Coordinates of C-alpha atoms and ligand atoms in Angstrom, one line a residue:
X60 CA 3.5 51.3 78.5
X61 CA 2.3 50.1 75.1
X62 CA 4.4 51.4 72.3
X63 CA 2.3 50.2 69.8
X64 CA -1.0 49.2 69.9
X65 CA -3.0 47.1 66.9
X66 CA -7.3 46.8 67.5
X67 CA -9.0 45.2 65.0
X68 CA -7.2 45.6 61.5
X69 CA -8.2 43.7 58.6
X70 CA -6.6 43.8 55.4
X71 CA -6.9 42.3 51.7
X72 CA -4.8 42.9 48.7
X73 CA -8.1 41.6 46.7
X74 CA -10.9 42.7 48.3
X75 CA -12.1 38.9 48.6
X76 CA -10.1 37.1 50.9
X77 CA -8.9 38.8 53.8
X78 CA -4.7 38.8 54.7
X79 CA -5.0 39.6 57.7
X80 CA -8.0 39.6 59.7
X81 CA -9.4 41.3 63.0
X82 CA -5.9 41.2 64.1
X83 CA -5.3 43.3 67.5
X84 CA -2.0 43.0 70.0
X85 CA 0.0 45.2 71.7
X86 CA 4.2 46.0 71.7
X87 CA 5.4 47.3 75.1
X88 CA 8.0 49.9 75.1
X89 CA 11.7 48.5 74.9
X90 CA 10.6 45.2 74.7
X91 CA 11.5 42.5 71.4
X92 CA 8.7 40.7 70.0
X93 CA 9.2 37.8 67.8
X94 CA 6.2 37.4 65.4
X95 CA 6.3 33.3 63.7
X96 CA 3.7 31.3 61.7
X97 CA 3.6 29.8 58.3
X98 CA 4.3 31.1 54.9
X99 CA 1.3 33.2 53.9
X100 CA 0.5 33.6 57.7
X101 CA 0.3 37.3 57.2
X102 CA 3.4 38.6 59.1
X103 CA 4.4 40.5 56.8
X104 CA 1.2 42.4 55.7
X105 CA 1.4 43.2 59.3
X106 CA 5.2 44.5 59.1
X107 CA 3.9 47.0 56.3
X108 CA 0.7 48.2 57.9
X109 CA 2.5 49.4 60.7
X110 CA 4.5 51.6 58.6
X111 CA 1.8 52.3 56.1
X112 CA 3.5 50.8 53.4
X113 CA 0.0 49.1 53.1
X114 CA -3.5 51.0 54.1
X115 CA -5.4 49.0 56.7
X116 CA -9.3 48.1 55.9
X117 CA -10.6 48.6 59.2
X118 CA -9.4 48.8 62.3
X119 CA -6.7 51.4 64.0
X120 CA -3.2 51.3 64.9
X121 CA -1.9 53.5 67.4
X122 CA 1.9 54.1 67.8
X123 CA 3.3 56.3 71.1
X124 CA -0.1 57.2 71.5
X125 CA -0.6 58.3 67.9
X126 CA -3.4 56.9 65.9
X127 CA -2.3 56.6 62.2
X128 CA -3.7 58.7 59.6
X129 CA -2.8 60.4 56.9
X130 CA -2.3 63.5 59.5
X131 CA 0.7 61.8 61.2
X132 CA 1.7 59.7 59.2
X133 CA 5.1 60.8 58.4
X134 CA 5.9 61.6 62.5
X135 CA 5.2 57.8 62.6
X136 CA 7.2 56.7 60.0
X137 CA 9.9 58.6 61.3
X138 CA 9.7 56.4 64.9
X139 CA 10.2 53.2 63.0
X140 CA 12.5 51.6 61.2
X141 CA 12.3 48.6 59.1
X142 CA 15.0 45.9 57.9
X143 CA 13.6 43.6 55.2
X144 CA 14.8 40.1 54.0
X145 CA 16.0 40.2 50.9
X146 CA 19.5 42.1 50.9
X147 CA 20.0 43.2 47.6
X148 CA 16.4 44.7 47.6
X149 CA 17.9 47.1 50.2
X150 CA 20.8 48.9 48.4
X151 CA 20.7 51.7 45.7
X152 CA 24.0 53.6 46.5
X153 CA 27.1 53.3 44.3
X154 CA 28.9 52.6 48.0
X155 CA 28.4 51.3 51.8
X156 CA 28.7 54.9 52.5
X157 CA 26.4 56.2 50.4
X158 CA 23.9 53.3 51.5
X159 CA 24.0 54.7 55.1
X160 CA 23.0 57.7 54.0
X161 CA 20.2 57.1 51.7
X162 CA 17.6 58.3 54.6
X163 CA 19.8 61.1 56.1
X164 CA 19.7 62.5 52.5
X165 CA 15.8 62.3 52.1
X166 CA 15.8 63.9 55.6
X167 CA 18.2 66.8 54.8
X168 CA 20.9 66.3 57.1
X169 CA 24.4 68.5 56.5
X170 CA 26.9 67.1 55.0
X171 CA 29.3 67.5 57.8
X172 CA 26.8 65.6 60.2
X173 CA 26.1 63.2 58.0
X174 CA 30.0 61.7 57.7
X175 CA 29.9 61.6 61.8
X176 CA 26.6 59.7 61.1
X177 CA 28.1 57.2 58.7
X178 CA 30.9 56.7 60.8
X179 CA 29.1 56.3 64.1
X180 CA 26.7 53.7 62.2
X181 CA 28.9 51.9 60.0
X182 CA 31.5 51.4 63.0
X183 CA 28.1 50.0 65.5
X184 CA 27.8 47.2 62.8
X185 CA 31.6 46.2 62.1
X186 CA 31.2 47.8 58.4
X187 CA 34.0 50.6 59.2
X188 CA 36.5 49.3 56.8
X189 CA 34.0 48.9 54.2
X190 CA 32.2 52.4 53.7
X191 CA 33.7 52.8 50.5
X192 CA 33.1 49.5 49.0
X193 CA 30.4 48.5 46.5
X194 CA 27.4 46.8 48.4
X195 CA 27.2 44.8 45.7
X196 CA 30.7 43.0 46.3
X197 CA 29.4 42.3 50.0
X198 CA 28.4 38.9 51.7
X199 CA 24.4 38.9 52.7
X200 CA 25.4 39.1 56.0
X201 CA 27.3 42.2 55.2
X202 CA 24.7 43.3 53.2
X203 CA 22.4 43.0 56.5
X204 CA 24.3 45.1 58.4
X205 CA 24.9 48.0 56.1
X206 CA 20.9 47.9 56.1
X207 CA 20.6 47.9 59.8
X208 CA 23.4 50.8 59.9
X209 CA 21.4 52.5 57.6
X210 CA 18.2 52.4 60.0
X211 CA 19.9 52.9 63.0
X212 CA 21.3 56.3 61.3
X213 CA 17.8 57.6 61.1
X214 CA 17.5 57.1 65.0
X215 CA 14.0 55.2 65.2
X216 CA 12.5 54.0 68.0
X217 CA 11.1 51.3 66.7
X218 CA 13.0 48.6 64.5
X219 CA 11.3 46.2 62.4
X220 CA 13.2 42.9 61.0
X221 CA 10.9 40.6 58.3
X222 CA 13.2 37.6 58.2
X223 CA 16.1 39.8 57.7
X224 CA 17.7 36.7 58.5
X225 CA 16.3 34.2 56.3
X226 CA 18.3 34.3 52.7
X227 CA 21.5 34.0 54.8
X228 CA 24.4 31.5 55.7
X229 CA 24.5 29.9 59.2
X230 CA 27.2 32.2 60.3
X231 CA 25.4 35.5 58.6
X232 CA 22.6 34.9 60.6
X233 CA 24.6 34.2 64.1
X234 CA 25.9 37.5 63.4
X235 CA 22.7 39.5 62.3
X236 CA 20.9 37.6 65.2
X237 CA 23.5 38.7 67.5
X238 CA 23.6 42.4 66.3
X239 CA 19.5 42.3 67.0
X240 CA 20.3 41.4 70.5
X241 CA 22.8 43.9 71.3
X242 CA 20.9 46.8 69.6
X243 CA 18.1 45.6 72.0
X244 CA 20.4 45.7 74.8
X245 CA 22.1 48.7 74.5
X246 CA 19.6 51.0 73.0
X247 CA 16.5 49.7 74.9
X248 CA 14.9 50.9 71.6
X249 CA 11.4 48.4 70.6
X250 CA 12.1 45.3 68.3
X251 CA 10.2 44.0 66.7
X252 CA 11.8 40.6 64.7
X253 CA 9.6 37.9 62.1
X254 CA 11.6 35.1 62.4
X255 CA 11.4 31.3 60.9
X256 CA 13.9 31.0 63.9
X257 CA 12.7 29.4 67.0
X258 CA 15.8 29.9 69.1
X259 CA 15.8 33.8 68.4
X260 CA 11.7 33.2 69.4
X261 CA 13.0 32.0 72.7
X262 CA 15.1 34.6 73.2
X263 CA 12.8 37.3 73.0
X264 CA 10.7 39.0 75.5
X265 CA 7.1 38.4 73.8
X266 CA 5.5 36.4 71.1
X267 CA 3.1 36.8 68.3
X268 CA 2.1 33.2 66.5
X269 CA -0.1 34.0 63.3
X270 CA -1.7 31.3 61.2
X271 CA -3.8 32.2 58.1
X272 CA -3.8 35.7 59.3
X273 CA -5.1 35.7 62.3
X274 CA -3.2 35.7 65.9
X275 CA -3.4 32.4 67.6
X276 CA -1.1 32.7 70.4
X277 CA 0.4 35.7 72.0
X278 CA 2.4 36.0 75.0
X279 CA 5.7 34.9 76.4
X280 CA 8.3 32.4 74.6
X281 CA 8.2 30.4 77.8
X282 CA 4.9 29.9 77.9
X283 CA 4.1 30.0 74.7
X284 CA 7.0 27.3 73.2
X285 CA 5.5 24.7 75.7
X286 CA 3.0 24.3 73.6
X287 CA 4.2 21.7 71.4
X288 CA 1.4 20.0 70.0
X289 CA -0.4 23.4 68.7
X290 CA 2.9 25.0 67.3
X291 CA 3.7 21.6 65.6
X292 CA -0.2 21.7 63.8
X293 CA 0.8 25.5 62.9
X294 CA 3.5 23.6 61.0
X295 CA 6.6 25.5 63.4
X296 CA 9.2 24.3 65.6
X297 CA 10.2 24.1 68.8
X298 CA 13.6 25.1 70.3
X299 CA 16.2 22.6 70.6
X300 CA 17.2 22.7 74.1
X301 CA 12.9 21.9 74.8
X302 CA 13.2 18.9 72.5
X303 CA 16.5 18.1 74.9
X304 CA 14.9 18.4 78.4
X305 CA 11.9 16.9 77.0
X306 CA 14.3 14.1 76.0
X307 CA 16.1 14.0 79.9
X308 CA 12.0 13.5 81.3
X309 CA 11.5 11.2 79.3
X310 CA 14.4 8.5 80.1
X311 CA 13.2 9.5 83.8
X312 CA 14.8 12.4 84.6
X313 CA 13.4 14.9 86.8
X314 CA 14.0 18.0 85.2
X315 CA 12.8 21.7 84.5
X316 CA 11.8 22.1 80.9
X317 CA 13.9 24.8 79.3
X318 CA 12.9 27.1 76.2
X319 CA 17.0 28.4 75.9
X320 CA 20.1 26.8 75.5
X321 CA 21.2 28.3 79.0
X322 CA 18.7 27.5 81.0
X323 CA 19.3 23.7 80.0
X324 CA 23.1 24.0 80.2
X325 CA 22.5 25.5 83.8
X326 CA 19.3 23.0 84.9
X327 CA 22.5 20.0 83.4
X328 CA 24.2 22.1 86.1
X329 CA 22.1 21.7 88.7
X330 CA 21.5 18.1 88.2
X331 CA 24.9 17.4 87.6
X332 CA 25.7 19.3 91.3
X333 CA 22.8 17.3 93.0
X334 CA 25.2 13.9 92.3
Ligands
ADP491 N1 1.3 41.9 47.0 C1 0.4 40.9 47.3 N2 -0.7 40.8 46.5 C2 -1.6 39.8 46.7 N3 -1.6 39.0 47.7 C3 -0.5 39.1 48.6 C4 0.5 40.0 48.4 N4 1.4 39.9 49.4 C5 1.0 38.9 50.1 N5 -0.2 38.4 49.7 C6 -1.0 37.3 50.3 O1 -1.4 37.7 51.6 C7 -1.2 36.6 52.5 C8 -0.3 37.0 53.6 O2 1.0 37.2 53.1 P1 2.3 37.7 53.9 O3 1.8 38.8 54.8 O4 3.4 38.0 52.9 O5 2.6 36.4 54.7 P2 4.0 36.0 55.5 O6 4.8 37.2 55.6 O7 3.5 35.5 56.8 O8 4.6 34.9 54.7 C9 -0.8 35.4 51.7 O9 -1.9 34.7 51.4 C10 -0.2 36.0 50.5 O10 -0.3 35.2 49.3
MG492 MG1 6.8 37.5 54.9

């Protein structure tokens, strides 16, 4: 079943040149779609249409079979959540405590609730020993998941990441990357990540390339990451363990091409086992 569903929009901050244009896809329901492409691609615009953040030109974006309009708009804000890149954008609360409950507190929850809340959340992203620190004095990975806590407090369905993984170190974005996976896994909830990162691309269950804002390929990572020539011209990688089996063919090798680092460790396996 689609959870979200995008026909047509077109968008443009200056009424000349368009940001995004005659975009449509759709978002099954628990799946986790990776959208890529170039700076300037549009991804973003996208990111903030679906939540209204930005008012579409034309076009019509329907969420659980919701069309969004000014009627509904707040039930459909309430469905998704959204984790942006810059950490320190994020945080307004004098502590990690107070950061998780930024939304509870625009959405009235008791107080008593709320602590439970914070707790719940804050433990789900490792931040329990930090709830009455100052965000501030965190690491951008920290910073990350106090923002994700804070989403995942309001209970969407829906989770947005724009390159919440981009301004970080190696290590804060294993962990972020890792967090996205697990919430995927556990929650079954829809995810929806931009990435710059090609291995999280191939480890999602759909893909959304955008170039210049339009959509130029859309479907699965497997299917989709073979197509090295075209992702290359869009100026975008390709995962390392393609470039390695590509490598294996190409001394002679008969091999499976593999999009994911297991799938090569296990087709090494294989070939390995058949000598
Ligand atoms: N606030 C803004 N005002 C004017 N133009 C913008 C604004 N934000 C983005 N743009 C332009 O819209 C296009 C798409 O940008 P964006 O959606 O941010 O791309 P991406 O997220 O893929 O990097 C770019 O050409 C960008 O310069
Ligand atoms: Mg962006």
């Amino acid at each position: 079943m689609a959870k979200i569903q995008v026909c047509d929009i077109s968008f443009s901050y200056d009424k000349e040149t368009n940001a995004v244009e005659h975009v449509s896809f759709q978002i099954e329901a628990g799946s986790y779609t990776t959208i890529i492409g170039h700076n300037g691609s549009g991804k973003s615009t996208i990111a903030k249409l679906l939540i209204d953040l930005l008012e579409k030109d034309s076009g019509s974006i329907i969420v659980d079979g919701m069309e969004l309009n000014d009627e509904n708009i707040y039930t459909i804000r309430d469905k998704i959540g959204i984790v942006f890149q810059n950490p320190d954008n994020q945080f307004i609360g004098a502590t990690v405590a107070d950061d998780i409950a930024f939304g509870l507190e625009n959405h009235q929850v008791a107080s008593e609730a709320m602590e439970q809340i914070i707790q719940t959340y804050a433990k789900r992203v490792n931040m329990s020993r930090y709830l009455l620190s100052e965000p501030t004095h965190l690491s951008g990975g920290q910073k990350q998941r106090v923002a994700i806590a804070g989403v995942l407090a309001m209970a969407p369905q829906i989770m947005i990441f724009d390159e919440a993984t981009s301004m970080l170190d190696p290590q804060g974005k294993a962990e972020i990357n890792e967090m996205i996976q697990s919430i995927h896994r556990e929650t079954g909830m829809t995810i929806i990540s931009i990435t710059h990162d090609i291995e999280e691309v191939s480890h999602s269950d759909h893909v959304i390339v955008m170039d210049q804002g339009h959509i130029v390929m859309d479907g699965k990572p497997e299917d989709i990451l073979l197509r090295e020539k075209e992702l290359v011209a869009l100026k975008l990688d390709i995962p390392f363990a393609l470039k390695f089996t590509k490598g294996l063919q190409r001394k002679g090798i008969s091999c499976r091409l593999c999009t994911t680092m297991e799938g090569a460790v296990e087709e090494v396996c294989r070939l390995h086992s058949k000598n």
